[in-house]
Short mmCIF file of C-alpha atoms and ligand atoms in Angstrom, two decimals:
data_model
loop_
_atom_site.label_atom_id
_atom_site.label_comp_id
_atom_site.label_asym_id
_atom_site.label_seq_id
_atom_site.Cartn_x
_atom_site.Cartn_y
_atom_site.Cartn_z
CA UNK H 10 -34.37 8.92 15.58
CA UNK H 11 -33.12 5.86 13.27
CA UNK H 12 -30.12 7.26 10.77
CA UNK H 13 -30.52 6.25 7.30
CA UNK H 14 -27.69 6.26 5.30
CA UNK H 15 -27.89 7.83 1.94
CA UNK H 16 -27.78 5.18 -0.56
CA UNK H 17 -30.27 3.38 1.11
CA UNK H 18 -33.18 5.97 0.35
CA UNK H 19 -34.40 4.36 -2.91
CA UNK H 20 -35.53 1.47 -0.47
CA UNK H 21 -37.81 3.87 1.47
CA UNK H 22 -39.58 5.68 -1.28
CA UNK H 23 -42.66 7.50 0.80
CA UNK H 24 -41.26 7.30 4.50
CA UNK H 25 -40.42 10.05 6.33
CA UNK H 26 -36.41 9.22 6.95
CA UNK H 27 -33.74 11.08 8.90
CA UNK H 28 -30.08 11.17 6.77
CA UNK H 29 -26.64 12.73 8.69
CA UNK H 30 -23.51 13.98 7.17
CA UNK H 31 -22.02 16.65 5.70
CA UNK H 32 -23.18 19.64 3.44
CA UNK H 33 -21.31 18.67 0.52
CA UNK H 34 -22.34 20.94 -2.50
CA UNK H 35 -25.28 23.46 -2.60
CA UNK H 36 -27.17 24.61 -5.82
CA UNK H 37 -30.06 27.29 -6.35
CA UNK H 38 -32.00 26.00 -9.74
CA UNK H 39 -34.39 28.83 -10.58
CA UNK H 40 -36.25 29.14 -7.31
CA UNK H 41 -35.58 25.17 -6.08
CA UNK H 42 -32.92 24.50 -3.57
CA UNK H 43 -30.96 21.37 -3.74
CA UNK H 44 -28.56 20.12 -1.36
CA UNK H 45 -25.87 17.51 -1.42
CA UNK H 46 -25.34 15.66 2.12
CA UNK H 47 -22.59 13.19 2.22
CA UNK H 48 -22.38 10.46 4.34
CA UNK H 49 -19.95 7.33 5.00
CA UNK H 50 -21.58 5.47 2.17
CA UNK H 51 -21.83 8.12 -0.64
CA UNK H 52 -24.12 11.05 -1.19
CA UNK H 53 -27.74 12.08 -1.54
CA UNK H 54 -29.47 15.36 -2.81
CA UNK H 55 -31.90 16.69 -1.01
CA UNK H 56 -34.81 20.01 -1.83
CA UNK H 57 -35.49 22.51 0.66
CA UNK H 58 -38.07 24.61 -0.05
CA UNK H 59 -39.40 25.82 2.62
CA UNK H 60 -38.27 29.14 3.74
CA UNK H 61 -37.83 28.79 7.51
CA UNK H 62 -35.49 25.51 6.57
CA UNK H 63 -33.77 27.23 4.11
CA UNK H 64 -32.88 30.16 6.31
CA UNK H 65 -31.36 27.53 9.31
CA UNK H 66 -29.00 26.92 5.79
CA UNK H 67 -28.06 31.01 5.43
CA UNK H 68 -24.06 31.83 5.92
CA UNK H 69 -23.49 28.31 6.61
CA UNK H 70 -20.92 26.88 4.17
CA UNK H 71 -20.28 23.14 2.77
CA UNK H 72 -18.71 21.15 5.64
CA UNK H 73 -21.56 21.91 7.95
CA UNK H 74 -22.82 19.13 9.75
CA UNK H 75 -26.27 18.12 9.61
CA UNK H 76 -28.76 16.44 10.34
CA UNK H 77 -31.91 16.37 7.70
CA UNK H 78 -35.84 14.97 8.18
CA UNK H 79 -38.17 13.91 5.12
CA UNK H 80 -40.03 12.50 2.38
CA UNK H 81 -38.30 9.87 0.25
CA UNK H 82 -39.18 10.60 -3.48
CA UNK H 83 -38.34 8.51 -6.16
CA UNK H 84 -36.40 10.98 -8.98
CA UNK H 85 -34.21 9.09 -11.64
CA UNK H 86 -32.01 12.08 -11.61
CA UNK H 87 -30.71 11.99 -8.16
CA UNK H 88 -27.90 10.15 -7.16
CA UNK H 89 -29.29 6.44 -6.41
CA UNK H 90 -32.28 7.31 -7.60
CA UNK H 91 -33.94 8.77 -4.88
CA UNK H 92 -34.17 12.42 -2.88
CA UNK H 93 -35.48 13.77 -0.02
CA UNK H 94 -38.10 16.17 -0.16
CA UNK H 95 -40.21 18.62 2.63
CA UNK H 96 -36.92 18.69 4.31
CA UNK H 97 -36.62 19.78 7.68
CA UNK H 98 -33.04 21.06 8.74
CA UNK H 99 -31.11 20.24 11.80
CA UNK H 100 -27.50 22.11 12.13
CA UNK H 101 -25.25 19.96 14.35
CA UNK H 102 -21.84 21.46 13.66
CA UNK H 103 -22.36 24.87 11.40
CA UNK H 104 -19.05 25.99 9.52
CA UNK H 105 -19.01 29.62 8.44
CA UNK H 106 -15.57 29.95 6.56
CA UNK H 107 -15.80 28.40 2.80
CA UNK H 108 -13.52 25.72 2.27
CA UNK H 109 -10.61 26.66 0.54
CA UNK H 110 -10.99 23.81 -2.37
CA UNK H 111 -14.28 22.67 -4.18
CA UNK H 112 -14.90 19.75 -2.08
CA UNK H 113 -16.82 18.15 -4.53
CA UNK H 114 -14.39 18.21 -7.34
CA UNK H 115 -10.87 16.25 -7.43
CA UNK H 116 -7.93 17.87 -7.00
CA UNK H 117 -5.57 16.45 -9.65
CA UNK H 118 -2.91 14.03 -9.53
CA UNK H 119 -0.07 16.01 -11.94
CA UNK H 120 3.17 15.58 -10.89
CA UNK H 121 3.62 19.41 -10.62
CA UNK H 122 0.43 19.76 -8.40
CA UNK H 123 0.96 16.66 -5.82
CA UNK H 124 2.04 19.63 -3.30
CA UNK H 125 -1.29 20.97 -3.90
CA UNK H 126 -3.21 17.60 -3.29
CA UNK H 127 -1.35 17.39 0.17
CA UNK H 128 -1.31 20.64 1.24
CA UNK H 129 -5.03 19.99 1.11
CA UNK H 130 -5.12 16.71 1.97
CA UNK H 131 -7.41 17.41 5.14
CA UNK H 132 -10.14 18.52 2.77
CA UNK H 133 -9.72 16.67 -0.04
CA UNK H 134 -9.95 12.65 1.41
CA UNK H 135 -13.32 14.41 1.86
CA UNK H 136 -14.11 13.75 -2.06
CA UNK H 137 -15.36 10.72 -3.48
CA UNK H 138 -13.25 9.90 -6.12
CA UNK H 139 -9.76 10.40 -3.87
CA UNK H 140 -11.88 8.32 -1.51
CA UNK H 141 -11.89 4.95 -3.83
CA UNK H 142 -8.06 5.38 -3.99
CA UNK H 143 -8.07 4.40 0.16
CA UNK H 144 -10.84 2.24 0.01
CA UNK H 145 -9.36 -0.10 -2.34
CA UNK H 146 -5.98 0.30 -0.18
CA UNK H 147 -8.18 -0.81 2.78
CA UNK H 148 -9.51 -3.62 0.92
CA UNK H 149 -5.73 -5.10 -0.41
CA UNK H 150 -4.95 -5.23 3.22
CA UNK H 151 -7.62 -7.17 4.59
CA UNK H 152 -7.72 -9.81 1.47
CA UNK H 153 -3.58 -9.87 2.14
CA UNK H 154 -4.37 -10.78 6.09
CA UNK H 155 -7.23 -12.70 5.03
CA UNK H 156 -4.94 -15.06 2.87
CA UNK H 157 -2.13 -15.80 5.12
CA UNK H 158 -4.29 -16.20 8.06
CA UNK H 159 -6.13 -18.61 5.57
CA UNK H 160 -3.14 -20.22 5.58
CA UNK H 161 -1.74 -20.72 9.06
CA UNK H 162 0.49 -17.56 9.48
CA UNK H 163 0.63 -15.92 12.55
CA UNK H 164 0.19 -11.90 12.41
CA UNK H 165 2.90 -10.50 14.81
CA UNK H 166 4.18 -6.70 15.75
CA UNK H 167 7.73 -6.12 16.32
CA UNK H 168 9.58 -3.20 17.91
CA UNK H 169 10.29 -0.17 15.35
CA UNK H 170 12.65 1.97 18.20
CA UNK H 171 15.75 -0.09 17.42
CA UNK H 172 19.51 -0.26 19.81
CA UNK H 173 21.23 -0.79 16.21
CA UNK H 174 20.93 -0.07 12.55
CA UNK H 175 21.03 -4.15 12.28
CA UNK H 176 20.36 -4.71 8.86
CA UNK H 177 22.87 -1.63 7.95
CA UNK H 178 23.27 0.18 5.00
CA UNK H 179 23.30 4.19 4.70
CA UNK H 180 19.39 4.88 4.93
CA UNK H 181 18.82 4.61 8.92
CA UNK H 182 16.93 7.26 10.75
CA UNK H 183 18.91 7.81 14.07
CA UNK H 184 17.43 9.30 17.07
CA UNK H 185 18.18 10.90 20.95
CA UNK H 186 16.64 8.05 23.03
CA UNK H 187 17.08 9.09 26.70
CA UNK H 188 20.63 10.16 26.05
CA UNK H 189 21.80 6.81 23.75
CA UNK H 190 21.15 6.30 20.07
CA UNK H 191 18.40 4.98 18.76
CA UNK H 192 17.60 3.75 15.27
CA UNK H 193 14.53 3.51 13.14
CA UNK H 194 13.61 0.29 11.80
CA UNK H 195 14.31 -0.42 8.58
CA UNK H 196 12.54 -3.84 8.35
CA UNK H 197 11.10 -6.48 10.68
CA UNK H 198 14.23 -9.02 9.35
CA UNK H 199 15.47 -9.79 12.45
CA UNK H 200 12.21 -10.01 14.41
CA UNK H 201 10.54 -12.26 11.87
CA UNK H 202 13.06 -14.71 11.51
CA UNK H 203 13.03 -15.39 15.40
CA UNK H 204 9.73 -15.99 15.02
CA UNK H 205 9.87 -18.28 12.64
CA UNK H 206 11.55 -20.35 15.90
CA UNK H 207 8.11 -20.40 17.44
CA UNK H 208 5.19 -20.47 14.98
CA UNK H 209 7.30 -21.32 11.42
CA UNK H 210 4.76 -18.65 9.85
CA UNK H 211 4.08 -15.42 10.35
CA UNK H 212 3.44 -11.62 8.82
CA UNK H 213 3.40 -8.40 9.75
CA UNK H 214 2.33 -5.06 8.41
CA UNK H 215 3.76 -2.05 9.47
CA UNK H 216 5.60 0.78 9.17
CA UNK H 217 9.56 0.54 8.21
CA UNK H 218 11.81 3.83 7.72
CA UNK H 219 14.22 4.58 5.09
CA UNK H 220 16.50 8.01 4.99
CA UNK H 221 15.88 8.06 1.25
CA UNK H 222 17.89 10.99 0.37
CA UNK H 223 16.34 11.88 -2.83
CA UNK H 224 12.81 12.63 -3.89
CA UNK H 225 12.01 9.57 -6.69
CA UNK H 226 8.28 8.40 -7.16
CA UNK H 227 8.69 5.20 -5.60
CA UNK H 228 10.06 5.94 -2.61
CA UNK H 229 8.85 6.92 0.89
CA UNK H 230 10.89 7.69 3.97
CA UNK H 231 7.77 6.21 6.03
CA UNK H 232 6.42 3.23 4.59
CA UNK H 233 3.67 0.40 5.02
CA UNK H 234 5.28 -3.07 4.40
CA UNK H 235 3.82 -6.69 4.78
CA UNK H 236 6.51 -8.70 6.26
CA UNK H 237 5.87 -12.89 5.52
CA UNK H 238 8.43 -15.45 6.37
CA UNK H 239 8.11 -19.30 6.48
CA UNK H 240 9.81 -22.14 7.71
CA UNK H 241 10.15 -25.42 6.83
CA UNK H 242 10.45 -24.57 2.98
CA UNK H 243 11.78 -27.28 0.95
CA UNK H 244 12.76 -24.63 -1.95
CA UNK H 245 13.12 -21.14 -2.93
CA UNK H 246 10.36 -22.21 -5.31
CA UNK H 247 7.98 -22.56 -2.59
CA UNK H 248 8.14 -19.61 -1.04
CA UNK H 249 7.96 -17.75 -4.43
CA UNK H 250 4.75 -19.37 -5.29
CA UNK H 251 3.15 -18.43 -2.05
CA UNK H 252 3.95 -14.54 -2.54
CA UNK H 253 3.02 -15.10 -5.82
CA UNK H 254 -0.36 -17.26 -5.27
CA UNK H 255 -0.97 -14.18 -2.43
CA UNK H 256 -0.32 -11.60 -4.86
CA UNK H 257 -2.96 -12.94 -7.49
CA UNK H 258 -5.46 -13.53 -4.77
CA UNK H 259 -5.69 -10.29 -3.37
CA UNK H 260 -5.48 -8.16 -6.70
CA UNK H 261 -8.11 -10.72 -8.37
CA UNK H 262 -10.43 -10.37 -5.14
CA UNK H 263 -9.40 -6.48 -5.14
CA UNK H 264 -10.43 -5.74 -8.73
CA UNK H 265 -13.79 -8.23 -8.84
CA UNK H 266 -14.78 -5.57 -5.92
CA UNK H 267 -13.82 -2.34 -7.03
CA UNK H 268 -14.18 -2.71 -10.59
CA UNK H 269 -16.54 0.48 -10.99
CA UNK H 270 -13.97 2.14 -8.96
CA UNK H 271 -10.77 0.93 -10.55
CA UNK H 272 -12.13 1.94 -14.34
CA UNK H 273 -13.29 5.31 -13.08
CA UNK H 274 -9.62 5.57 -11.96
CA UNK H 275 -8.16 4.72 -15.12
CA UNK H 276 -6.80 1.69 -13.73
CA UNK H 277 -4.96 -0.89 -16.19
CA UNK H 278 -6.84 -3.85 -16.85
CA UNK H 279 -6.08 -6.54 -14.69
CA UNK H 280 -3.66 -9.45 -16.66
CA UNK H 281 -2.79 -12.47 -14.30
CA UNK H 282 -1.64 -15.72 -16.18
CA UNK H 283 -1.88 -19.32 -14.42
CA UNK H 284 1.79 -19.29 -13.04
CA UNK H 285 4.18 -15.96 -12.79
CA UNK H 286 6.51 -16.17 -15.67
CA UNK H 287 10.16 -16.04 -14.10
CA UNK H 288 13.57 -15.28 -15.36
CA UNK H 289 17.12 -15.13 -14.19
CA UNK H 290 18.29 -11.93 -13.92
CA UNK H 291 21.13 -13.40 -16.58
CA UNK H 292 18.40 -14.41 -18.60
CA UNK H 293 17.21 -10.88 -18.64
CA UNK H 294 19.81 -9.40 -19.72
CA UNK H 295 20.54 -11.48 -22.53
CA UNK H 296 16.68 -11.16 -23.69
CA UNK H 297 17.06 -7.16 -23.46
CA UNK H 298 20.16 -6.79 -25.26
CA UNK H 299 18.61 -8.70 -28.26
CA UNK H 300 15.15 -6.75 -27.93
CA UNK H 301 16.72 -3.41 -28.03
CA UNK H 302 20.23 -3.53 -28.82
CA UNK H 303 21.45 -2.45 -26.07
CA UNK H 304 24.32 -4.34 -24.22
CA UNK H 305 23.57 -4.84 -20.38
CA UNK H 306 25.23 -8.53 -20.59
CA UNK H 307 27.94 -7.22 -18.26
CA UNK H 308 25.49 -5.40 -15.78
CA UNK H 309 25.03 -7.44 -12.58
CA UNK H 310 21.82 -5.81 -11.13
CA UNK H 311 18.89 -5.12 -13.44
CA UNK H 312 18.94 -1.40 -14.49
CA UNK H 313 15.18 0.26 -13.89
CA UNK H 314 14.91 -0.08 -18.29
CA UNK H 315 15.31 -3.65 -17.85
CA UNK H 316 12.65 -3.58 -15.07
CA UNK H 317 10.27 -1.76 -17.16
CA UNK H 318 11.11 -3.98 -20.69
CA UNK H 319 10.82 -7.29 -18.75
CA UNK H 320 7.62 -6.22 -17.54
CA UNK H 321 6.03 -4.98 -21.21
CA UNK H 322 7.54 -8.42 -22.09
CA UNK H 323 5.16 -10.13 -19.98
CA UNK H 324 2.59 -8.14 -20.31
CA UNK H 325 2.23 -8.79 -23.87
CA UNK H 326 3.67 -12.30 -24.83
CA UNK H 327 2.79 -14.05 -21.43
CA UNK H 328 -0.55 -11.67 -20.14
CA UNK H 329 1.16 -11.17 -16.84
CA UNK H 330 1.20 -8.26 -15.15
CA UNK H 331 3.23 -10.20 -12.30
CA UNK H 332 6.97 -11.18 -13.03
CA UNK H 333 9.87 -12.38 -11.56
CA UNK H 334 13.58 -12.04 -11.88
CA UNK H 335 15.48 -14.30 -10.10
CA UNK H 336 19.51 -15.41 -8.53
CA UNK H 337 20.80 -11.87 -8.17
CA UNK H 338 24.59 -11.43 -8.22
CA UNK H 339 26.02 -12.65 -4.97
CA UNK H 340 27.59 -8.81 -4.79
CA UNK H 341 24.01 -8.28 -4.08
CA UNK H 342 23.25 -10.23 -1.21
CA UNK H 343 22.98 -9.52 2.31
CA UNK H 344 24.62 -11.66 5.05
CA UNK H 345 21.30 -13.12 6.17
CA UNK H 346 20.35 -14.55 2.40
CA UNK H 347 21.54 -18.08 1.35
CA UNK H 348 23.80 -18.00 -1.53
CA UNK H 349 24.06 -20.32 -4.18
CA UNK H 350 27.56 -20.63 -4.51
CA UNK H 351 28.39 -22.87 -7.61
CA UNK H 352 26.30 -20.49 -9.71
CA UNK H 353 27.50 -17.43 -7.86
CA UNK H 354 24.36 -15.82 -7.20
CA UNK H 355 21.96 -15.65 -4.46
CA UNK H 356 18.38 -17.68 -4.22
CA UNK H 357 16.76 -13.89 -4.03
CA UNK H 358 13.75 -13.10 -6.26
CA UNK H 359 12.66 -9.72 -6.88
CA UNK H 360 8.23 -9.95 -7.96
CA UNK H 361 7.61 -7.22 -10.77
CA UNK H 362 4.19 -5.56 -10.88
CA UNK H 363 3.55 -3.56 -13.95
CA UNK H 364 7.15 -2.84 -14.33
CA UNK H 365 8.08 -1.72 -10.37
CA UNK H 366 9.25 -3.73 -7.71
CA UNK H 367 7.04 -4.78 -5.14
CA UNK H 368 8.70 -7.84 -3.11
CA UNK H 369 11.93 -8.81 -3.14
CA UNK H 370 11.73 -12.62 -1.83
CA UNK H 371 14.90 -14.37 -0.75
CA UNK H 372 15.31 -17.88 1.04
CA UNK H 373 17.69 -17.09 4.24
CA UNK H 374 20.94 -18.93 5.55
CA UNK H 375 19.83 -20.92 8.66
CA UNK H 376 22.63 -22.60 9.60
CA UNK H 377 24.51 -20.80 13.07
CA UNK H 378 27.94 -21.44 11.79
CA UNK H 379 27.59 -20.72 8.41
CA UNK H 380 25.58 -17.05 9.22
CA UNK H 381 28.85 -16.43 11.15
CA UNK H 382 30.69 -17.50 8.92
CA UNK H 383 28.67 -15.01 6.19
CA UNK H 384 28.53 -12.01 9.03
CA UNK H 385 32.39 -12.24 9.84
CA UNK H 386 32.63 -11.92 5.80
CA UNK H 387 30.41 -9.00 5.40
CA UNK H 388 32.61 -7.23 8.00
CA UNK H 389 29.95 -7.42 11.07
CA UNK H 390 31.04 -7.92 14.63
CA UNK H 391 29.13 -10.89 15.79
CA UNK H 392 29.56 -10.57 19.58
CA UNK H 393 27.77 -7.23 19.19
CA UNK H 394 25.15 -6.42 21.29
CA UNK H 395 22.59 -5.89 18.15
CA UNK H 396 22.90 -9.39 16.72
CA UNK H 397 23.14 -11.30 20.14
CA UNK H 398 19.29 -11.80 20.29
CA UNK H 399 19.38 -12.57 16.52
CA UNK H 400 21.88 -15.00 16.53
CA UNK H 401 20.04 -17.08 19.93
CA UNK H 402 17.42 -17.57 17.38
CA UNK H 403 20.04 -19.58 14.89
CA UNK H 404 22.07 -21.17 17.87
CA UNK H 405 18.68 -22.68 19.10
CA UNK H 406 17.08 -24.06 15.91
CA UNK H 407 15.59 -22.61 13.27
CA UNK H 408 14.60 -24.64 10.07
CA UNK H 409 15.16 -23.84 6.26
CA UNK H 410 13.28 -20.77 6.18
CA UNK H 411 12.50 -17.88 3.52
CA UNK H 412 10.11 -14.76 3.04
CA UNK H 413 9.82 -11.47 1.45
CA UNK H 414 9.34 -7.64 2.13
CA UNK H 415 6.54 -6.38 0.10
CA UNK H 416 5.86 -2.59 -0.43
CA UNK H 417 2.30 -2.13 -0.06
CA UNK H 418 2.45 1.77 -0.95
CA UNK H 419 3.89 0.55 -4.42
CA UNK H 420 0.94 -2.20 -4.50
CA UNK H 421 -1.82 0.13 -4.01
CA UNK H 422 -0.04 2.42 -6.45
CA UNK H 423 0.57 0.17 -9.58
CA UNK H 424 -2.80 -1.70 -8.68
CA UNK H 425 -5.12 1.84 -9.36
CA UNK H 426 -1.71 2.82 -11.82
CA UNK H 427 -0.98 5.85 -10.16
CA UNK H 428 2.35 7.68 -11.05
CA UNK H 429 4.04 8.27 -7.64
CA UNK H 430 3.83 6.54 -4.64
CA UNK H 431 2.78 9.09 -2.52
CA UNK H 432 -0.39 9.13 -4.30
CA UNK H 433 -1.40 6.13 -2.86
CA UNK H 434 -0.43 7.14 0.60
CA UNK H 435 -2.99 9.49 2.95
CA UNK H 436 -0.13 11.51 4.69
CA UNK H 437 2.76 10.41 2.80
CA UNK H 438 6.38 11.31 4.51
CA UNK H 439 9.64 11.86 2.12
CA UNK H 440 12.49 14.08 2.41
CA UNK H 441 10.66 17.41 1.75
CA UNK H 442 7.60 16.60 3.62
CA UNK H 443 6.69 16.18 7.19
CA UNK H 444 3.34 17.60 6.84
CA UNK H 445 0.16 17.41 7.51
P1 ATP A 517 14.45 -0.25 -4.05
O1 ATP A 517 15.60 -0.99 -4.67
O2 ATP A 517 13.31 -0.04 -4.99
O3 ATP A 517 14.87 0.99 -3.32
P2 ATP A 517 14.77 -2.17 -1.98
O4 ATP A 517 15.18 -3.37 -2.74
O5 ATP A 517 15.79 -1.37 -1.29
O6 ATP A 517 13.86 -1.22 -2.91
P3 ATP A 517 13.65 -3.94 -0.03
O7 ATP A 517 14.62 -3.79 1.07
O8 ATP A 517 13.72 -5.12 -0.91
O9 ATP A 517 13.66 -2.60 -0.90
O10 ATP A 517 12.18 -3.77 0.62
C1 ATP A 517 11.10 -4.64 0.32
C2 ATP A 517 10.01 -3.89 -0.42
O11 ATP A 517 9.61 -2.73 0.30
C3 ATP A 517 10.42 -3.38 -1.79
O12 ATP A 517 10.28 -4.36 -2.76
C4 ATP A 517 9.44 -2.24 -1.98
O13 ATP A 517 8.18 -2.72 -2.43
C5 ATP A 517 9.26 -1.70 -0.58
N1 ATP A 517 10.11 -0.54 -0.33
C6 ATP A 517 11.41 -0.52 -0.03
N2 ATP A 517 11.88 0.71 0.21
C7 ATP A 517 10.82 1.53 0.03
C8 ATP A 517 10.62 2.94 0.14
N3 ATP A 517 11.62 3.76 0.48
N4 ATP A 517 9.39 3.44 -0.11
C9 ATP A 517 8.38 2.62 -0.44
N5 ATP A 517 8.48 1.30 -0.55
C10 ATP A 517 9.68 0.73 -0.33
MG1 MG A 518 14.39 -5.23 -2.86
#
């Protein structure tokens, strides 16, 4: 037996094929018996009318496995134009108990029935249209690995059971580990930088933890993140235009193959201009406080208004829906970032996609003394046993480097312009749910 796959059938109009996959929908039409199979590529509708077939079909409920022999018949009304007819039935896996959603229909994505959608998540990955949400996840991934191994980076994996909450900060998962502590990592920041010692490029993407302690829709406690970091970076410039020239590239390759997809989604349409407009994060607030009249000039950080008015801004006067803000307060920084001290502020960029951040891309201190100098400052015990292996990496040479941390829950979620994050996550983890 050769397997066809259902939305090749229209190519075999008058051969006898064999199709396998799942009973997805049945329907009785005055006498004519039409079934739905669902495969790995789509669906396909099949008539049984003879009896003896039909009976093998009696009790058995969608979900059943099967396996189905016949005539290819050209039918405009069938899905890809094609159907099988004189079917004869083969049951491979039989399921007796109905399903407890309508497979064929979407659940929907309300904000007051997400518990629904994962409750059921099992069953409902199982329909087409939540399908195209993953698919298109799949596909941002590979064009995002595709680009930077395009361009000389090196795709590493680095430890997630950590000795110390290194990076620190209140949202570490801790952990019994044989009797010690053990931490979740937060980020690959430490890993990627000693890397950067041995290829100067590299990425990762993997899964970071964060004990986010409230339930917000752009936050996950488990989350997918694409690590980059470069060395030998002349500017912070540099390493913003690669995110950005990355970030264009995948969601210009990502919507040129999913377009039927993304409008039956509702996505937004797609605005990229030739560079990413950029502002300080000064600049911002000066720009918002004449727009709306409302005084921020004495905020340091951007407030999530600003976030959402700088991105509008864009959108409409510059036909970006990519944007950056850039030198953050040096309050802001961490110990590893390099500051820009005459101008008080730290070369840190945060990239703005449809009004939610997706990367936040800082150039790094390199210099041994001076990242002691910066970790005595911020209060961190240097000899410690969790930076020693960091700070080898320094002591032995590592060039001007910089990178970014980029969410790619929050990508595939303002790409398709869902409202929460967790929509665009299969099993998505935050602080109520560890399930399924
Ligand atoms: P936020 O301020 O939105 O909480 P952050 O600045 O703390 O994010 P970073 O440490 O800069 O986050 O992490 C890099 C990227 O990882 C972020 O720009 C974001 O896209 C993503 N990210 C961070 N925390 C989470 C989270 N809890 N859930 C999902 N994505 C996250
Ligand atoms: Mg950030």
């Amino acid at each position: 037996m050769k397997r066809t796959m259902t939305n090749e059938l229209s190519a075999h109009v008058g051969e006898s094929v064999t199709i396998q996959g799942w009973l997805h929908k049945k329907r009785l039409l005055g006498g004519l018996n039409f079934i739905t199979l669902r495969d790995r590529r789509g669906i396909a509708q099949s008539l049984v009318d003879n009896k003896d077939e039909l009976e093998k079909l009696r009790g058995l409920q969608v979900g059943t496995v099967l396996s189905l022999t016949g005539t290819v018949t050209a039918d405009e009304r069938a899905p890809g134009g094609a159907e099988l007819h004189d079917v004869t039935v083969e049951v491979l896996v039989p399921v007796t108990d109905e399903p407890p959603i309508e497979i064929d229909k979407p659940i929907l994505h309300k904000s007051d029935n997400l518990d629904t959608l994962f409750e059921y998540r099992v069953l409902n990955v199982r329909n087409l249209q939540e399908q195209k949400i993953f698919k298109i996840r799949a596909s941002l991934t590979r064009y995002i690995r595709e680009y930077l191994v395009g361009n000389e980076f090196v795709e590493i994996d680095t430890p997630k059971l950590l000795a110390e909450a290194t990076e620190g900060g209140a949202e570490v998962f801790q952990m019994d580990y044989f009797g010690k502590t053990a931490t979740l990592a937060q980020s690959p920041q430490f890993y990627k930088q000693i890397m950067i010692g041995a290829f100067e490029r590299v990425f990762e993407i993997g899964h970071s933890y964060r004990a986010e302690p409230s339930a917000t829709t752009r936050h996950l406690t488990e989350l997918t993140m694409l690590d980059i970091e470069m060395g030998f970076v002349q500017s912070h410039q540099e390493v913003m235009d690669t995110v950005a020239n990355m970030t264009k590239d995948v969601l210009t390759r990502v919507y040129d193959e999913h377009e039927a997809d993304l409008k039956s989604l509702n996505a937004p349409e797609l605005k990229l201009a030739d560079t990413v407009p950029s502002f300080t994060v000064a600049e911002i607030h000066e720009m918002y406080t004449k727009g709306t009249g409302t005084d921020t000039t004495t905020e340091k950080d951007l407030t999530p208004d600003e976030e959402r008015w700088i991105a509008e801004y864009a959108r409409k006067e510059l036909g970006s829906d990519l944007v950056y803000a850039t030198d953050f307060p040096k309050e802001a920084g961490k110990f590893y970032h390099k500051f820009k001290d005459e101008e008080g502020t730290v070369a840190w960029a945060d990239l703005l996609f449809r009004g939610l951040e997706i990367s936040t891309v800082p150039l790094r201190e390199n210099n041994y003394e001076k990242m002691i100098e910066q970790m005595t400052a911020a209060g961190l015990d240097v000899s410690h046993e969790g930076f020693k292996y960091y700070l080898q990496a320094f002591k032995y040479g590592l060039p001007q480097h910089g990178g970014c941390g980029f969410g790619i829950d929050r990508l595939v979620q303002k790409t398709v312009g869902l409202n929460n994050i967790k929509e665009a996550t299969l099993f998505p983890r935050d602080i109520n749910r560890l399930t399924p």
